N, CA and C atoms as an extended XYZ file, in Angstrom:
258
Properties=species:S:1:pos:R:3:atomname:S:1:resname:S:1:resid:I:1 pbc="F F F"
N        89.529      -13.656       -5.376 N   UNK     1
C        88.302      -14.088       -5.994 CA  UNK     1
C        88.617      -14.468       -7.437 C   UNK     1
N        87.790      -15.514       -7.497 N   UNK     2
C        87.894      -15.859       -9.292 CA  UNK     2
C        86.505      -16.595       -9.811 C   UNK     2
N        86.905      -16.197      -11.270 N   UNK     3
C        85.310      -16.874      -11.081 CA  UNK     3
C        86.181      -18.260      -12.449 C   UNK     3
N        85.038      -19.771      -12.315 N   UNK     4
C        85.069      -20.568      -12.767 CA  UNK     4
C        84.144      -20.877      -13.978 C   UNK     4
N        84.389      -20.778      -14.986 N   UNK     5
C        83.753      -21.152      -16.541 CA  UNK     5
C        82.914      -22.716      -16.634 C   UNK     5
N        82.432      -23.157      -16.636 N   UNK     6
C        81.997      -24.703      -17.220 CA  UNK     6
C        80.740      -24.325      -18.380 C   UNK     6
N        81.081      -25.414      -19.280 N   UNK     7
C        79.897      -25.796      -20.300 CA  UNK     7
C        78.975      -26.434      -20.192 C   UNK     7
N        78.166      -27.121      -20.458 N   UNK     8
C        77.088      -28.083      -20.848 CA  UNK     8
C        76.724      -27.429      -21.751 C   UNK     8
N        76.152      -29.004      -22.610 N   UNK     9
C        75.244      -29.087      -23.679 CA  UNK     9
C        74.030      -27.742      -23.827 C   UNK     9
N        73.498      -27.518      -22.681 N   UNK    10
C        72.062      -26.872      -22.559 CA  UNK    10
C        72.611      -25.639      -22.457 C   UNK    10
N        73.889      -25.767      -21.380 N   UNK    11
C        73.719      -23.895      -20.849 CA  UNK    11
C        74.979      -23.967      -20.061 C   UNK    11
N        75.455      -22.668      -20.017 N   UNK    12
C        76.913      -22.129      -19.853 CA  UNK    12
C        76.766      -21.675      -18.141 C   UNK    12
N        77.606      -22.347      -17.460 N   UNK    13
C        77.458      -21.714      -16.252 CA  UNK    13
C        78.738      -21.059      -15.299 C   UNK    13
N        78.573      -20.426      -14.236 N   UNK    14
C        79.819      -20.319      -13.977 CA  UNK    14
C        79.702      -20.160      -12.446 C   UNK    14
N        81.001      -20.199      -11.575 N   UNK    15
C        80.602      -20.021      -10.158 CA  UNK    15
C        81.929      -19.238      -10.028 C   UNK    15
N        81.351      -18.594       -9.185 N   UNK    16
C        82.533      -17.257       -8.068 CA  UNK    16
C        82.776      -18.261       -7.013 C   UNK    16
N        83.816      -18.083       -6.718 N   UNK    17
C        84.779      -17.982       -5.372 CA  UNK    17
C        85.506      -17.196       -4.677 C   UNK    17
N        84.926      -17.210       -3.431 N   UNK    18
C        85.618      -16.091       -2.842 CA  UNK    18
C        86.147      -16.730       -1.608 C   UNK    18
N        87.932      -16.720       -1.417 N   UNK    19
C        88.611      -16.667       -0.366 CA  UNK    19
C        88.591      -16.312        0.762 C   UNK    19
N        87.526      -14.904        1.024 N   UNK    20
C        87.344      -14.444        2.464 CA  UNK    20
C        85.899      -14.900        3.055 C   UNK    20
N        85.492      -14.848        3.855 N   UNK    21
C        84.106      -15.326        4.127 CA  UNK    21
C        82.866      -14.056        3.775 C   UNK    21
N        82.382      -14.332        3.815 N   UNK    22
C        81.707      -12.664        3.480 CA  UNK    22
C        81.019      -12.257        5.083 C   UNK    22
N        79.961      -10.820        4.660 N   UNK    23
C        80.698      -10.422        6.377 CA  UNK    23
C        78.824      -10.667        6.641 C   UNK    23
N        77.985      -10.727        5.768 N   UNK    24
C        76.407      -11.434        5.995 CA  UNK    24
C        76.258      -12.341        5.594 C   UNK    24
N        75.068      -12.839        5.964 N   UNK    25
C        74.425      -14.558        6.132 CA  UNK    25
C        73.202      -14.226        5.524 C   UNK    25
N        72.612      -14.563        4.204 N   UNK    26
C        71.559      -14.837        3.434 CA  UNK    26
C        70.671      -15.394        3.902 C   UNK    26
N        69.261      -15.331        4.446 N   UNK    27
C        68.470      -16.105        3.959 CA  UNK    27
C        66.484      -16.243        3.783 C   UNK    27
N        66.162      -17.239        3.175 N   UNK    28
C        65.065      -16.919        2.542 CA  UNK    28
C        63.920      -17.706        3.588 C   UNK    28
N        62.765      -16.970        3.557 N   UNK    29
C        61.793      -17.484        4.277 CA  UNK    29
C        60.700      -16.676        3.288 C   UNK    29
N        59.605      -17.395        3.948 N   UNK    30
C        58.136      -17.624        3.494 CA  UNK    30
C        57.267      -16.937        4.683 C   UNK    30
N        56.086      -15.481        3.625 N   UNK    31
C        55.285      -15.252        4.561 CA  UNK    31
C        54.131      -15.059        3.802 C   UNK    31
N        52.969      -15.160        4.948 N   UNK    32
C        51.702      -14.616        4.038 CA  UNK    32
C        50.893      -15.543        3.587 C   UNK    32
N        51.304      -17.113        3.881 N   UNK    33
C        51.138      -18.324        2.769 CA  UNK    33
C        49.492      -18.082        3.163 C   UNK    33
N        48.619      -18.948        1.624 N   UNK    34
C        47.261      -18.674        2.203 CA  UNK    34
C        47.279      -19.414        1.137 C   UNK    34
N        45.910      -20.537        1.194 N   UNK    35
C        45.241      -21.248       -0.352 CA  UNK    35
C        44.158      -20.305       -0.495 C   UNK    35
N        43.524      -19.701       -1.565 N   UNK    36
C        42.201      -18.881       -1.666 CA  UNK    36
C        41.131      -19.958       -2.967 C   UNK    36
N        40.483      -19.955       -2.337 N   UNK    37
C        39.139      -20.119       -3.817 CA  UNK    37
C        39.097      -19.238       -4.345 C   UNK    37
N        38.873      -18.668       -5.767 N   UNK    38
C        38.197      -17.823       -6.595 CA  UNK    38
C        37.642      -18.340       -7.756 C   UNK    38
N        35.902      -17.788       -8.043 N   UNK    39
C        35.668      -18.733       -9.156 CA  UNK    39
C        35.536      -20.068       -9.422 C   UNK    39
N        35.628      -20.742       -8.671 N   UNK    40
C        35.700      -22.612       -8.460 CA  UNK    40
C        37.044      -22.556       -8.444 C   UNK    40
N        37.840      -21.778       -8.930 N   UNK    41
C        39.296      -22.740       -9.458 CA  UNK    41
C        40.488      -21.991       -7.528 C   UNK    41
N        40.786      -23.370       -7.198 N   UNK    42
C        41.760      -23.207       -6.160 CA  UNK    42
C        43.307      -22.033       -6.298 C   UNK    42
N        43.707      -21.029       -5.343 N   UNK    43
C        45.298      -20.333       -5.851 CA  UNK    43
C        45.824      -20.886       -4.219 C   UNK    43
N        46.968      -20.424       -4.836 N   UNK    44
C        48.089      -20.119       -3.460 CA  UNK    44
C        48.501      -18.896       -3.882 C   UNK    44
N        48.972      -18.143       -2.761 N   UNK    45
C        49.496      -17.007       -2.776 CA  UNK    45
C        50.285      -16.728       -1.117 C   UNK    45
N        51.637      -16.177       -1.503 N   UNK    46
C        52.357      -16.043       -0.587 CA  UNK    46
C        53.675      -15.169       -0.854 C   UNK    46
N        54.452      -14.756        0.165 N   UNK    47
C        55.114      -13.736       -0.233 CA  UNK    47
C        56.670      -14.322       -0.005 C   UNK    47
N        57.989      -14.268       -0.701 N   UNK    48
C        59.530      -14.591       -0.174 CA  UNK    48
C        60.134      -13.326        0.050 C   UNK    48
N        60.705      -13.607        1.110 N   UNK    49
C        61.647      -12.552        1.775 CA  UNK    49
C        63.166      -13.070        2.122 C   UNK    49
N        63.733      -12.245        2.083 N   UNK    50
C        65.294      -12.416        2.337 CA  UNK    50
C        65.617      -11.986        3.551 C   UNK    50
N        65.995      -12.730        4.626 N   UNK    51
C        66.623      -11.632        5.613 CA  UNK    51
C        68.080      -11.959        5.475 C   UNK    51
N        68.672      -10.651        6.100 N   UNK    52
C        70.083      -10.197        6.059 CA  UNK    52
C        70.963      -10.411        7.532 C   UNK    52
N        71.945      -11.212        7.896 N   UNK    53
C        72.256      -11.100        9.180 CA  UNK    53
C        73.729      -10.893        9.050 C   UNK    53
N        74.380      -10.212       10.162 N   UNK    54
C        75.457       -9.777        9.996 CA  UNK    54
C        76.426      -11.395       10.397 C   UNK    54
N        77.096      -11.759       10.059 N   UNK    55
C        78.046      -12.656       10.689 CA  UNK    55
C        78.633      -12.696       11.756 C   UNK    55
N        79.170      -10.897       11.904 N   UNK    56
C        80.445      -10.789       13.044 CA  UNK    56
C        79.285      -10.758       14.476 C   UNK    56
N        78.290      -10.009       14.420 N   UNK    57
C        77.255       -9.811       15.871 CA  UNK    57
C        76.173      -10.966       15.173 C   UNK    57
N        75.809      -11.443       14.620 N   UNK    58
C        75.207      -12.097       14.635 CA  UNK    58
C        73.462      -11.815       14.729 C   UNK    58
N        73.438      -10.117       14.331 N   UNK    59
C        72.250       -9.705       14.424 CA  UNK    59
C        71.654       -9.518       12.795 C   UNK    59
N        70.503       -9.614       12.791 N   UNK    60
C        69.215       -8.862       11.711 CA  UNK    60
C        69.755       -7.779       11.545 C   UNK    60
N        70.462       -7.426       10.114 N   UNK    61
C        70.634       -6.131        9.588 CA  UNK    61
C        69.536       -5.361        8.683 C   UNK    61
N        68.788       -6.770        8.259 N   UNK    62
C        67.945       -6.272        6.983 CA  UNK    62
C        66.581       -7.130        6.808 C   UNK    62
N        65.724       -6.765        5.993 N   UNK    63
C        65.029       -8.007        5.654 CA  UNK    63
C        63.982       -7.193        4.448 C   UNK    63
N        64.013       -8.012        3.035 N   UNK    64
C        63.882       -7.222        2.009 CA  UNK    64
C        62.450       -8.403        1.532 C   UNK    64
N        61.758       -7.889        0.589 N   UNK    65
C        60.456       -8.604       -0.414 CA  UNK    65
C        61.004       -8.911       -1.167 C   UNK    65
N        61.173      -10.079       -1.738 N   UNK    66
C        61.808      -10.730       -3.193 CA  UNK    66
C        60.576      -10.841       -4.046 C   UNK    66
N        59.483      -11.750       -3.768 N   UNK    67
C        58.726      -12.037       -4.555 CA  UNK    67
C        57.131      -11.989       -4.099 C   UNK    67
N        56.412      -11.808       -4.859 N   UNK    68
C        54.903      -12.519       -4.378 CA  UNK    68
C        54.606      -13.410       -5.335 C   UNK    68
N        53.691      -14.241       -4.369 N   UNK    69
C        53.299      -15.255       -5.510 CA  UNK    69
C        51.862      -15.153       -5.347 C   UNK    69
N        50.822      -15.205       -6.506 N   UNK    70
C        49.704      -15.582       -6.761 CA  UNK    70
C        49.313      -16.688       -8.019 C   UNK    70
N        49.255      -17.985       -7.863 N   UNK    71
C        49.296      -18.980       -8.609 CA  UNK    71
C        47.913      -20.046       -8.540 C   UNK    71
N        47.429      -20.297       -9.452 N   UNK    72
C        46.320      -21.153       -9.525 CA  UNK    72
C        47.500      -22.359       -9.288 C   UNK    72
N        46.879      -23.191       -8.737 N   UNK    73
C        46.620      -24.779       -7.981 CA  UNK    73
C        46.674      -25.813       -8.966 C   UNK    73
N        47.267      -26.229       -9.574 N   UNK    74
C        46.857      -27.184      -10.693 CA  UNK    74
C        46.713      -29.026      -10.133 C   UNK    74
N        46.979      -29.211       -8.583 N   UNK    75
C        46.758      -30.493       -8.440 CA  UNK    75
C        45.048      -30.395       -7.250 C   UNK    75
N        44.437      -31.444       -7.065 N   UNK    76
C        44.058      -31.351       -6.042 CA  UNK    76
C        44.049      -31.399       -4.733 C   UNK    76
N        43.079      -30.097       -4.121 N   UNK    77
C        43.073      -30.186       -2.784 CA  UNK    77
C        43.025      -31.161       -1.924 C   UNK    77
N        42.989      -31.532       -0.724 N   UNK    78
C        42.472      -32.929        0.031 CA  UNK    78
C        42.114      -32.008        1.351 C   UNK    78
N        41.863      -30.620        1.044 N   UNK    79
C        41.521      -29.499        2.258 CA  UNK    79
C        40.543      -28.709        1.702 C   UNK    79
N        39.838      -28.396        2.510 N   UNK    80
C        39.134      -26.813        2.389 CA  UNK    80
C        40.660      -25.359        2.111 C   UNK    80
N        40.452      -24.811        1.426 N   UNK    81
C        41.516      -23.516        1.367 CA  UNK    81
C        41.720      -22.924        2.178 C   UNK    81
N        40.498      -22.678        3.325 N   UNK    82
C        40.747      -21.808        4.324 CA  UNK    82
C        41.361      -22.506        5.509 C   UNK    82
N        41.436      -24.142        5.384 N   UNK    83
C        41.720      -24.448        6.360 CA  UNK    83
C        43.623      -24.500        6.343 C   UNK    83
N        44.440      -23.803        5.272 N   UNK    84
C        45.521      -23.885        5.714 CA  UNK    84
C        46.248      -22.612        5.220 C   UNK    84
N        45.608      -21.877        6.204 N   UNK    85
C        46.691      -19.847        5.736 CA  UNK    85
C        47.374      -19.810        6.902 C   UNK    85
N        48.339      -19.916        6.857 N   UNK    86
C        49.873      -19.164        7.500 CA  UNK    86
C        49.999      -18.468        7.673 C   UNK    86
């Protein structure tokens, strides 16, 4: 393993490499999604999750909450809110 340095103007970044494969598979999905009214003003709110899978069996080891989101809407609808919860 090594890790790699680069610059830019804005911001310093860097990336790992790793030679062996690793032994899980990352990845992110979306639950919960819902548009809500409150107050006149339109939100979304929804939840990210990570699941964890092993590589070698190929099974679900894990599956963790990363984030929630509750966010006012700043463009317009072309729906009713209720008509699109997930």
């Amino acid at each position: 393993m090594r890790a790699l340095p680069a610059m830019t103007f804005f911001s310093f970044q860097s990336q790992i490499e790793n030679f062996k494969q690793p032994y899980f598979l990352f990845t992110t999905f979306e639950k919960n999604h819902q548009f809500v009214e409150k107050d006149g003003k339109n939100y979304r709110q929804n939840e990210i999750w990570r699941e964890i899978i092993d590589r070698r069996t190929g099974n679900k080891t894990d599956e963790e909450l990363l984030v929630k989101n509750f966010a006012e809407v700043k463009y317009e609808l072309n729906f009713a809110p209720q008509e699109c919860n997930l």
